[in-house]
PDB file of C-alpha atoms and ligand atoms in Angstrom:
ATOM      1  CA  MET A  39      58.865 119.425  29.861  1.00  0.00           C
ATOM      2  CA  GLN A  40      62.034 117.397  30.294  1.00  0.00           C
ATOM      3  CA  LYS A  41      65.057 118.427  28.631  1.00  0.00           C
ATOM      4  CA  GLU A  42      66.303 116.270  25.761  1.00  0.00           C
ATOM      5  CA  ILE A  43      69.978 115.470  26.116  1.00  0.00           C
ATOM      6  CA  ILE A  44      70.922 112.512  23.645  1.00  0.00           C
ATOM      7  CA  VAL A  45      69.053 112.599  20.227  1.00  0.00           C
ATOM      8  CA  ALA A  46      69.593 110.161  17.522  1.00  0.00           C
ATOM      9  CA  SER A  47      67.359 111.090  14.276  1.00  0.00           C
ATOM     10  CA  SER A  48      67.000 108.657  11.518  1.00  0.00           C
ATOM     11  CA  LEU A  49      70.706 107.478  11.773  1.00  0.00           C
ATOM     12  CA  CYS A  50      71.893 105.183   8.974  1.00  0.00           C
ATOM     13  CA  VAL A  51      75.404 103.673   9.325  1.00  0.00           C
ATOM     14  CA  ARG A  52      76.713 101.523   6.642  1.00  0.00           C
ATOM     15  CA  PHE A  53      80.067  99.445   6.570  1.00  0.00           C
ATOM     16  CA  ASN A  54      81.385  98.350   3.302  1.00  0.00           C
ATOM     17  CA  ASN A  55      78.065  97.643   1.794  1.00  0.00           C
ATOM     18  CA  GLN A  56      76.273  96.431   4.881  1.00  0.00           C
ATOM     19  CA  THR A  57      73.546  98.442   6.447  1.00  0.00           C
ATOM     20  CA  VAL A  58      74.402  98.168  10.151  1.00  0.00           C
ATOM     21  CA  LEU A  59      72.108 100.996  11.425  1.00  0.00           C
ATOM     22  CA  ASP A  60      68.831 101.569   9.669  1.00  0.00           C
ATOM     23  CA  ASP A  61      66.739 104.804  10.444  1.00  0.00           C
ATOM     24  CA  VAL A  62      67.355 104.732  14.080  1.00  0.00           C
ATOM     25  CA  SER A  63      65.908 107.260  16.189  1.00  0.00           C
ATOM     26  CA  PHE A  64      65.356 108.016  19.785  1.00  0.00           C
ATOM     27  CA  LYS A  65      65.765 110.521  22.507  1.00  0.00           C
ATOM     28  CA  VAL A  66      67.176 110.589  25.982  1.00  0.00           C
ATOM     29  CA  HIS A  67      66.108 113.094  28.706  1.00  0.00           C
ATOM     30  CA  GLU A  68      67.938 114.559  31.515  1.00  0.00           C
ATOM     31  CA  GLY A  69      68.430 112.382  34.369  1.00  0.00           C
ATOM     32  CA  GLU A  70      67.317 109.307  32.435  1.00  0.00           C
ATOM     33  CA  VAL A  71      68.915 105.762  32.337  1.00  0.00           C
ATOM     34  CA  PHE A  72      68.281 104.474  28.675  1.00  0.00           C
ATOM     35  CA  ALA A  73      69.421 101.147  27.758  1.00  0.00           C
ATOM     36  CA  LEU A  74      69.634 100.040  24.014  1.00  0.00           C
ATOM     37  CA  LEU A  75      69.103  96.251  24.082  1.00  0.00           C
ATOM     38  CA  GLY A  76      69.955  93.762  21.460  1.00  0.00           C
ATOM     39  CA  GLY A  77      71.761  90.633  20.372  1.00  0.00           C
ATOM     40  CA  ASN A  78      75.263  90.236  19.192  1.00  0.00           C
ATOM     41  CA  GLY A  79      75.841  92.267  15.920  1.00  0.00           C
ATOM     42  CA  ALA A  80      72.676  94.342  16.167  1.00  0.00           C
ATOM     43  CA  GLY A  81      74.441  97.464  15.855  1.00  0.00           C
ATOM     44  CA  LYS A  82      74.435  98.700  19.644  1.00  0.00           C
ATOM     45  CA  SER A  83      78.131  99.630  19.994  1.00  0.00           C
ATOM     46  CA  THR A  84      77.917 101.215  16.422  1.00  0.00           C
ATOM     47  CA  THR A  85      74.883 103.421  17.688  1.00  0.00           C
ATOM     48  CA  LEU A  86      77.157 104.340  20.836  1.00  0.00           C
ATOM     49  CA  LYS A  87      80.388 105.215  18.736  1.00  0.00           C
ATOM     50  CA  THR A  88      78.191 107.550  16.370  1.00  0.00           C
ATOM     51  CA  PHE A  89      77.744 109.876  19.426  1.00  0.00           C
ATOM     52  CA  LEU A  90      81.439 109.625  20.055  1.00  0.00           C
ATOM     53  CA  GLY A  91      82.183 110.781  16.493  1.00  0.00           C
ATOM     54  CA  THR A  92      84.136 107.543  15.820  1.00  0.00           C
ATOM     55  CA  VAL A  93      81.528 106.118  13.408  1.00  0.00           C
ATOM     56  CA  LEU A  94      80.119 108.483  11.055  1.00  0.00           C
ATOM     57  CA  PRO A  95      76.470 108.139   9.569  1.00  0.00           C
ATOM     58  CA  VAL A  96      75.829 108.225   6.103  1.00  0.00           C
ATOM     59  CA  SER A  97      72.526 110.008   6.940  1.00  0.00           C
ATOM     60  CA  GLY A  98      70.610 111.053   9.996  1.00  0.00           C
ATOM     61  CA  ASN A  99      72.233 112.871  12.867  1.00  0.00           C
ATOM     62  CA  ALA A 100      73.294 112.333  16.426  1.00  0.00           C
ATOM     63  CA  SER A 101      73.535 115.051  18.869  1.00  0.00           C
ATOM     64  CA  ILE A 102      74.113 115.656  22.569  1.00  0.00           C
ATOM     65  CA  LEU A 103      73.035 118.658  24.598  1.00  0.00           C
ATOM     66  CA  ASP A 104      71.891 120.296  21.283  1.00  0.00           C
ATOM     67  CA  MET A 105      75.316 119.797  19.659  1.00  0.00           C
ATOM     68  CA  SER A 106      75.598 117.783  16.470  1.00  0.00           C
ATOM     69  CA  VAL A 107      78.508 115.150  16.349  1.00  0.00           C
ATOM     70  CA  THR A 108      79.136 116.360  12.840  1.00  0.00           C
ATOM     71  CA  ASP A 109      80.353 119.663  13.558  1.00  0.00           C
ATOM     72  CA  GLU A 110      80.792 120.145  17.481  1.00  0.00           C
ATOM     73  CA  ILE A 111      82.555 116.768  18.298  1.00  0.00           C
ATOM     74  CA  ASP A 112      85.257 118.377  20.438  1.00  0.00           C
ATOM     75  CA  SER A 113      82.641 120.338  22.556  1.00  0.00           C
ATOM     76  CA  ILE A 114      80.574 117.000  23.100  1.00  0.00           C
ATOM     77  CA  ARG A 115      83.786 114.923  24.115  1.00  0.00           C
ATOM     78  CA  ARG A 116      84.186 117.274  27.020  1.00  0.00           C
ATOM     79  CA  LYS A 117      80.560 116.817  28.259  1.00  0.00           C
ATOM     80  CA  VAL A 118      80.678 113.004  27.616  1.00  0.00           C
ATOM     81  CA  ALA A 119      82.302 110.021  29.832  1.00  0.00           C
ATOM     82  CA  TYR A 120      82.620 106.705  27.963  1.00  0.00           C
ATOM     83  CA  LEU A 121      83.295 103.402  29.605  1.00  0.00           C
ATOM     84  CA  PRO A 122      84.339 101.045  26.811  1.00  0.00           C
ATOM     85  CA  GLU A 123      83.439  97.299  26.987  1.00  0.00           C
ATOM     86  CA  SER A 124      86.611  96.918  28.881  1.00  0.00           C
ATOM     87  CA  VAL A 125      87.864  99.723  30.596  1.00  0.00           C
ATOM     88  CA  THR A 126      91.775  99.968  29.864  1.00  0.00           C
ATOM     89  CA  LEU A 127      93.644 102.237  32.132  1.00  0.00           C
ATOM     90  CA  TYR A 128      97.381 101.935  32.945  1.00  0.00           C
ATOM     91  CA  GLY A 129      98.149  98.878  34.784  1.00  0.00           C
ATOM     92  CA  HIS A 130     101.343  99.828  36.081  1.00  0.00           C
ATOM     93  CA  LEU A 131      99.818 102.873  37.886  1.00  0.00           C
ATOM     94  CA  SER A 132      97.431 102.887  40.796  1.00  0.00           C
ATOM     95  CA  GLY A 133      93.656 104.035  40.851  1.00  0.00           C
ATOM     96  CA  ILE A 134      94.609 107.542  41.946  1.00  0.00           C
ATOM     97  CA  GLU A 135      97.559 108.008  39.734  1.00  0.00           C
ATOM     98  CA  ASN A 136      95.549 106.927  36.735  1.00  0.00           C
ATOM     99  CA  ILE A 137      92.747 109.559  37.809  1.00  0.00           C
ATOM    100  CA  GLU A 138      95.592 112.254  38.298  1.00  0.00           C
ATOM    101  CA  TYR A 139      97.012 111.299  34.796  1.00  0.00           C
ATOM    102  CA  PHE A 140      93.782 111.537  32.977  1.00  0.00           C
ATOM    103  CA  LEU A 141      92.467 114.820  34.599  1.00  0.00           C
ATOM    104  CA  SER A 142      95.648 116.294  33.708  1.00  0.00           C
ATOM    105  CA  LEU A 143      95.326 115.304  29.876  1.00  0.00           C
ATOM    106  CA  ALA A 144      91.671 117.063  30.192  1.00  0.00           C
ATOM    107  CA  GLN A 145      93.714 119.969  31.805  1.00  0.00           C
ATOM    108  CA  ILE A 146      91.587 119.496  35.090  1.00  0.00           C
ATOM    109  CA  THR A 147      93.202 120.091  38.395  1.00  0.00           C
ATOM    110  CA  CYS A 148      91.796 118.326  41.341  1.00  0.00           C
ATOM    111  CA  SER A 149      93.079 118.163  44.917  1.00  0.00           C
ATOM    112  CA  THR A 150      93.983 114.441  46.282  1.00  0.00           C
ATOM    113  CA  LYS A 151      91.063 115.109  48.619  1.00  0.00           C
ATOM    114  CA  ALA A 152      88.635 115.479  45.768  1.00  0.00           C
ATOM    115  CA  ILE A 153      89.961 112.366  44.140  1.00  0.00           C
ATOM    116  CA  GLU A 154      89.630 110.130  47.435  1.00  0.00           C
ATOM    117  CA  GLU A 155      85.940 111.710  47.823  1.00  0.00           C
ATOM    118  CA  ALA A 156      85.156 110.408  44.229  1.00  0.00           C
ATOM    119  CA  LEU A 157      86.686 107.039  45.071  1.00  0.00           C
ATOM    120  CA  LYS A 158      84.655 106.720  48.250  1.00  0.00           C
ATOM    121  CA  ARG A 159      81.427 107.804  46.432  1.00  0.00           C
ATOM    122  CA  VAL A 160      81.886 104.776  43.861  1.00  0.00           C
ATOM    123  CA  ALA A 161      82.899 102.801  46.980  1.00  0.00           C
ATOM    124  CA  LEU A 162      86.360 101.518  45.619  1.00  0.00           C
ATOM    125  CA  GLN A 163      87.915  99.826  48.782  1.00  0.00           C
ATOM    126  CA  GLU A 164      90.366 102.092  50.322  1.00  0.00           C
ATOM    127  CA  ASN A 165      93.342  99.354  50.399  1.00  0.00           C
ATOM    128  CA  ALA A 166      93.152  99.351  46.502  1.00  0.00           C
ATOM    129  CA  TRP A 167      93.704 103.379  45.827  1.00  0.00           C
ATOM    130  CA  HIS A 168      97.405 102.992  45.866  1.00  0.00           C
ATOM    131  CA  ARG A 169      97.627  99.434  44.300  1.00  0.00           C
ATOM    132  CA  ALA A 170      98.737  99.119  40.615  1.00  0.00           C
ATOM    133  CA  MET A 171      95.457  98.550  38.489  1.00  0.00           C
ATOM    134  CA  SER A 172      96.983  95.497  36.982  1.00  0.00           C
ATOM    135  CA  ASN A 173      95.487  93.484  39.935  1.00  0.00           C
ATOM    136  CA  TYR A 174      92.168  95.247  39.621  1.00  0.00           C
ATOM    137  CA  SER A 175      88.793  93.150  38.993  1.00  0.00           C
ATOM    138  CA  LYS A 176      86.526  94.544  36.071  1.00  0.00           C
ATOM    139  CA  GLY A 177      84.129  96.084  38.602  1.00  0.00           C
ATOM    140  CA  MET A 178      87.233  97.999  40.309  1.00  0.00           C
ATOM    141  CA  ARG A 179      88.556  99.222  37.052  1.00  0.00           C
ATOM    142  CA  GLN A 180      85.060 100.444  36.478  1.00  0.00           C
ATOM    143  CA  LYS A 181      84.804 102.307  39.467  1.00  0.00           C
ATOM    144  CA  VAL A 182      87.995 104.273  38.964  1.00  0.00           C
ATOM    145  CA  ALA A 183      86.503 105.264  35.403  1.00  0.00           C
ATOM    146  CA  ILE A 184      83.385 106.229  36.881  1.00  0.00           C
ATOM    147  CA  ALA A 185      85.047 108.194  39.590  1.00  0.00           C
ATOM    148  CA  LEU A 186      87.097 110.101  36.760  1.00  0.00           C
ATOM    149  CA  ALA A 187      83.830 110.995  35.148  1.00  0.00           C
ATOM    150  CA  LEU A 188      82.639 112.305  38.300  1.00  0.00           C
ATOM    151  CA  LEU A 189      85.740 114.466  38.842  1.00  0.00           C
ATOM    152  CA  ARG A 190      85.086 115.697  34.959  1.00  0.00           C
ATOM    153  CA  ASN A 191      81.496 116.590  35.776  1.00  0.00           C
ATOM    154  CA  ALA A 192      80.650 114.929  32.860  1.00  0.00           C
ATOM    155  CA  PRO A 193      76.828 115.302  32.480  1.00  0.00           C
ATOM    156  CA  VAL A 194      76.513 112.425  30.112  1.00  0.00           C
ATOM    157  CA  LEU A 195      77.518 108.690  30.763  1.00  0.00           C
ATOM    158  CA  PHE A 196      77.870 106.310  27.859  1.00  0.00           C
ATOM    159  CA  LEU A 197      78.184 102.613  28.879  1.00  0.00           C
ATOM    160  CA  ASP A 198      79.120  99.593  26.503  1.00  0.00           C
ATOM    161  CA  GLU A 199      78.158  96.120  28.291  1.00  0.00           C
ATOM    162  CA  PRO A 200      78.951  97.582  31.640  1.00  0.00           C
ATOM    163  CA  THR A 201      77.818  94.596  33.498  1.00  0.00           C
ATOM    164  CA  SER A 202      79.350  91.777  31.459  1.00  0.00           C
ATOM    165  CA  GLY A 203      81.726  89.789  33.416  1.00  0.00           C
ATOM    166  CA  LEU A 204      80.761  91.438  36.794  1.00  0.00           C
ATOM    167  CA  ASP A 205      79.868  89.173  39.501  1.00  0.00           C
ATOM    168  CA  PRO A 206      76.373  89.519  41.173  1.00  0.00           C
ATOM    169  CA  ASN A 207      77.460  91.779  43.756  1.00  0.00           C
ATOM    170  CA  ALA A 208      79.449  94.035  41.736  1.00  0.00           C
ATOM    171  CA  ILE A 209      76.420  94.345  39.337  1.00  0.00           C
ATOM    172  CA  ASP A 210      73.982  95.307  42.414  1.00  0.00           C
ATOM    173  CA  GLU A 211      76.577  97.861  43.347  1.00  0.00           C
ATOM    174  CA  PHE A 212      77.232  99.152  39.919  1.00  0.00           C
ATOM    175  CA  ASN A 213      73.177  99.532  39.349  1.00  0.00           C
ATOM    176  CA  GLN A 214      72.832 101.316  42.542  1.00  0.00           C
ATOM    177  CA  LEU A 215      75.789 103.727  41.537  1.00  0.00           C
ATOM    178  CA  ILE A 216      74.191 104.468  38.211  1.00  0.00           C
ATOM    179  CA  ALA A 217      70.758 104.942  39.691  1.00  0.00           C
ATOM    180  CA  THR A 218      72.233 107.490  42.157  1.00  0.00           C
ATOM    181  CA  LEU A 219      73.974 109.346  39.491  1.00  0.00           C
ATOM    182  CA  ALA A 220      70.802 109.497  37.376  1.00  0.00           C
ATOM    183  CA  ALA A 221      68.628 110.704  40.281  1.00  0.00           C
ATOM    184  CA  GLU A 222      71.414 113.683  40.655  1.00  0.00           C
ATOM    185  CA  GLY A 223      70.904 114.523  37.092  1.00  0.00           C
ATOM    186  CA  THR A 224      73.313 112.541  34.996  1.00  0.00           C
ATOM    187  CA  THR A 225      72.085 111.244  31.849  1.00  0.00           C
ATOM    188  CA  VAL A 226      73.177 107.695  31.028  1.00  0.00           C
ATOM    189  CA  PHE A 227      73.118 105.624  27.897  1.00  0.00           C
ATOM    190  CA  MET A 228      74.080 102.051  28.034  1.00  0.00           C
ATOM    191  CA  VAL A 229      74.159  99.339  25.505  1.00  0.00           C
ATOM    192  CA  THR A 230      73.636  95.674  26.712  1.00  0.00           C
ATOM    193  CA  HIS A 231      72.643  92.267  25.590  1.00  0.00           C
ATOM    194  CA  ASP A 232      71.443  91.415  29.247  1.00  0.00           C
ATOM    195  CA  VAL A 233      67.528  91.671  29.295  1.00  0.00           C
ATOM    196  CA  TYR A 234      67.160  91.319  33.139  1.00  0.00           C
ATOM    197  CA  GLY A 235      70.006  93.882  33.806  1.00  0.00           C
ATOM    198  CA  ALA A 236      68.432  96.257  31.506  1.00  0.00           C
ATOM    199  CA  CYS A 237      65.039  95.943  33.179  1.00  0.00           C
ATOM    200  CA  GLN A 238      66.700  96.495  36.713  1.00  0.00           C
ATOM    201  CA  ILE A 239      68.282  99.717  35.757  1.00  0.00           C
ATOM    202  CA  ALA A 240      66.653 101.431  32.810  1.00  0.00           C
ATOM    203  CA  HIS A 241      64.062 103.895  32.743  1.00  0.00           C
ATOM    204  CA  ARG A 242      63.504 103.248  29.032  1.00  0.00           C
ATOM    205  CA  ILE A 243      64.600 100.242  26.866  1.00  0.00           C
ATOM    206  CA  GLY A 244      64.764 100.522  23.023  1.00  0.00           C
ATOM    207  CA  LEU A 245      65.035  96.860  21.323  1.00  0.00           C
ATOM    208  CA  LEU A 246      67.669  97.187  18.534  1.00  0.00           C
ATOM    209  CA  ASP A 247      67.354  94.078  16.160  1.00  0.00           C
ATOM    210  CA  ASN A 248      69.542  93.929  12.955  1.00  0.00           C
ATOM    211  CA  GLY A 249      70.012  97.830  13.010  1.00  0.00           C
ATOM    212  CA  LYS A 250      66.673  98.768  13.422  1.00  0.00           C
ATOM    213  CA  ILE A 251      64.531  99.810  16.661  1.00  0.00           C
ATOM    214  CA  VAL A 252      61.861  97.258  16.842  1.00  0.00           C
ATOM    215  CA  GLY A 253      60.377  98.055  20.440  1.00  0.00           C
ATOM    216  CA  MET A 254      60.405 100.672  23.102  1.00  0.00           C
ATOM    217  CA  PHE A 255      59.560  99.953  27.053  1.00  0.00           C
ATOM    218  CA  GLU A 256      59.245 102.436  29.693  1.00  0.00           C
ATOM    219  CA  ARG A 257      59.037 101.919  33.478  1.00  0.00           C
ATOM    220  CA  GLY A 258      56.050 103.036  35.530  1.00  0.00           C
ATOM    221  CA  GLU A 259      55.957 105.409  38.265  1.00  0.00           C
ATOM    222  CA  SER A 260      57.217 102.768  40.937  1.00  0.00           C
ATOM    223  CA  SER A 261      57.706  99.728  38.729  1.00  0.00           C
ATOM    224  CA  HIS A 262      60.698  98.247  36.909  1.00  0.00           C
ATOM    225  CA  ILE A 263      60.181  97.437  33.348  1.00  0.00           C
ATOM    226  CA  ASP A 264      58.601  94.087  32.966  1.00  0.00           C
ATOM    227  CA  THR A 265      61.224  91.564  32.319  1.00  0.00           C
ATOM    228  CA  GLU A 266      58.837  88.942  30.840  1.00  0.00           C
ATOM    229  CA  SER A 267      57.481  91.364  28.160  1.00  0.00           C
ATOM    230  CA  VAL A 268      61.131  92.453  26.980  1.00  0.00           C
ATOM    231  CA  HIS A 269      62.484  88.905  27.284  1.00  0.00           C
ATOM    232  CA  SER A 270      59.686  87.764  25.008  1.00  0.00           C
ATOM    233  CA  ALA A 271      60.137  90.407  22.465  1.00  0.00           C
ATOM    234  CA  PHE A 272      63.898  90.089  22.599  1.00  0.00           C
ATOM    235  CA  SER A 273      63.860  86.281  22.172  1.00  0.00           C
ATOM    236  CA  ALA A 274      61.031  86.398  19.421  1.00  0.00           C
ATOM    237  CA  ARG A 275      63.773  88.517  17.502  1.00  0.00           C
ATOM    238  CA  ASN A 276      66.593  86.505  18.261  1.00  0.00           C
ATOM    239  CA  LYS A 277      65.370  83.065  17.513  1.00  0.00           C
ATOM    240  CA  ARG A 278      65.142  83.287  13.598  1.00  0.00           C
TER     241      ARG A 278
HETATM  242  N1  ADP B 252      84.442  98.932  11.881  1.00  0.00           N
HETATM  243  C1  ADP B 252      83.674  97.755  11.294  1.00  0.00           C
HETATM  244  N2  ADP B 252      83.841  97.456  10.112  1.00  0.00           N
HETATM  245  C2  ADP B 252      82.986  96.733   9.557  1.00  0.00           C
HETATM  246  N3  ADP B 252      81.891  96.145   9.982  1.00  0.00           N
HETATM  247  C3  ADP B 252      81.481  96.291  11.170  1.00  0.00           C
HETATM  248  C4  ADP B 252      82.495  97.425  11.947  1.00  0.00           C
HETATM  249  N4  ADP B 252      82.166  97.482  13.156  1.00  0.00           N
HETATM  250  C5  ADP B 252      81.019  96.665  13.358  1.00  0.00           C
HETATM  251  N5  ADP B 252      80.647  96.219  12.177  1.00  0.00           N
HETATM  252  C6  ADP B 252      79.689  95.146  11.937  1.00  0.00           C
HETATM  253  O1  ADP B 252      78.429  95.850  12.371  1.00  0.00           O
HETATM  254  C7  ADP B 252      77.453  95.129  12.719  1.00  0.00           C
HETATM  255  C8  ADP B 252      77.082  95.522  14.203  1.00  0.00           C
HETATM  256  O2  ADP B 252      78.246  95.726  15.059  1.00  0.00           O
HETATM  257  P1  ADP B 252      78.075  96.270  16.611  1.00  0.00           P
HETATM  258  O3  ADP B 252      77.588  97.603  16.602  1.00  0.00           O
HETATM  259  O4  ADP B 252      79.415  96.092  17.128  1.00  0.00           O
HETATM  260  O5  ADP B 252      77.030  95.255  17.292  1.00  0.00           O
HETATM  261  P2  ADP B 252      76.675  94.928  18.803  1.00  0.00           P
HETATM  262  O6  ADP B 252      77.621  95.906  19.573  1.00  0.00           O
HETATM  263  O7  ADP B 252      75.425  95.232  19.008  1.00  0.00           O
HETATM  264  O8  ADP B 252      77.068  93.733  18.963  1.00  0.00           O
HETATM  265  C9  ADP B 252      78.064  93.741  12.832  1.00  0.00           C
HETATM  266  O9  ADP B 252      77.706  92.909  11.831  1.00  0.00           O
HETATM  267  C10 ADP B 252      79.617  93.870  12.860  1.00  0.00           C
HETATM  268  O10 ADP B 252      80.300  92.831  12.162  1.00  0.00           O
HETATM  269 MG1   MG B 253      78.801  95.652  21.144  1.00  0.00          MG
END
């Protein structure tokens, strides 16, 4: 049986008097890429934030590696790497310096060689390693953030709209990297409004509409999730 890594059980979240998540449940297994797909305001980022402990559910539970966010959030944060919608690292520092700095905050020491190997794995061009990150593109900043996740040995990766603002080549490269990490056992949870991108990369897609899971799609042995069927379910929900 596949190990359940990320579990949402009947999550309900309210902001002021608005119900933003309504009875949201799903499971993500080890090495799986799960995409939560939905339109603007569906509650995707809120779902992700309940796993990081920055949004508290009014009922239900979110857990990672059998640890509940309500009582073991510090242990969870050590296991999770999070790429927010826009990765903000220090612009005046280089990619390598940013990694060194954030590793030191996490009290992890890494050799320069290990850092360089991580940057090679994420395919960040070598002539950028020592340049200030203020001149990096979004794709390059994401690579640094993923290299950092690799060096932290984070078994769980959370991504918020990771491909928005990337050019098609950067998207292909990013998808390839995520697929490789998942094949090696990293569990990936991403939220996106991009139907096509989700179908390209995800093993499973949960469709979120107005705070509710309204559909679940799964890829076959050797085929991607069918873009047409996800697209029609998505647009039927978002046309009203
Ligand atoms: N901190 C907050 N306070 C009040 N309302 C919020 C807050 N964060 C999100 N919301 C509302 O919750 C709903 C879902 O937001 P969000 O999870 O960011 O959607 P998505 O990521 O799917 O676009 C939206 O209506 C948004 O306005
Ligand atoms: Mg969002």
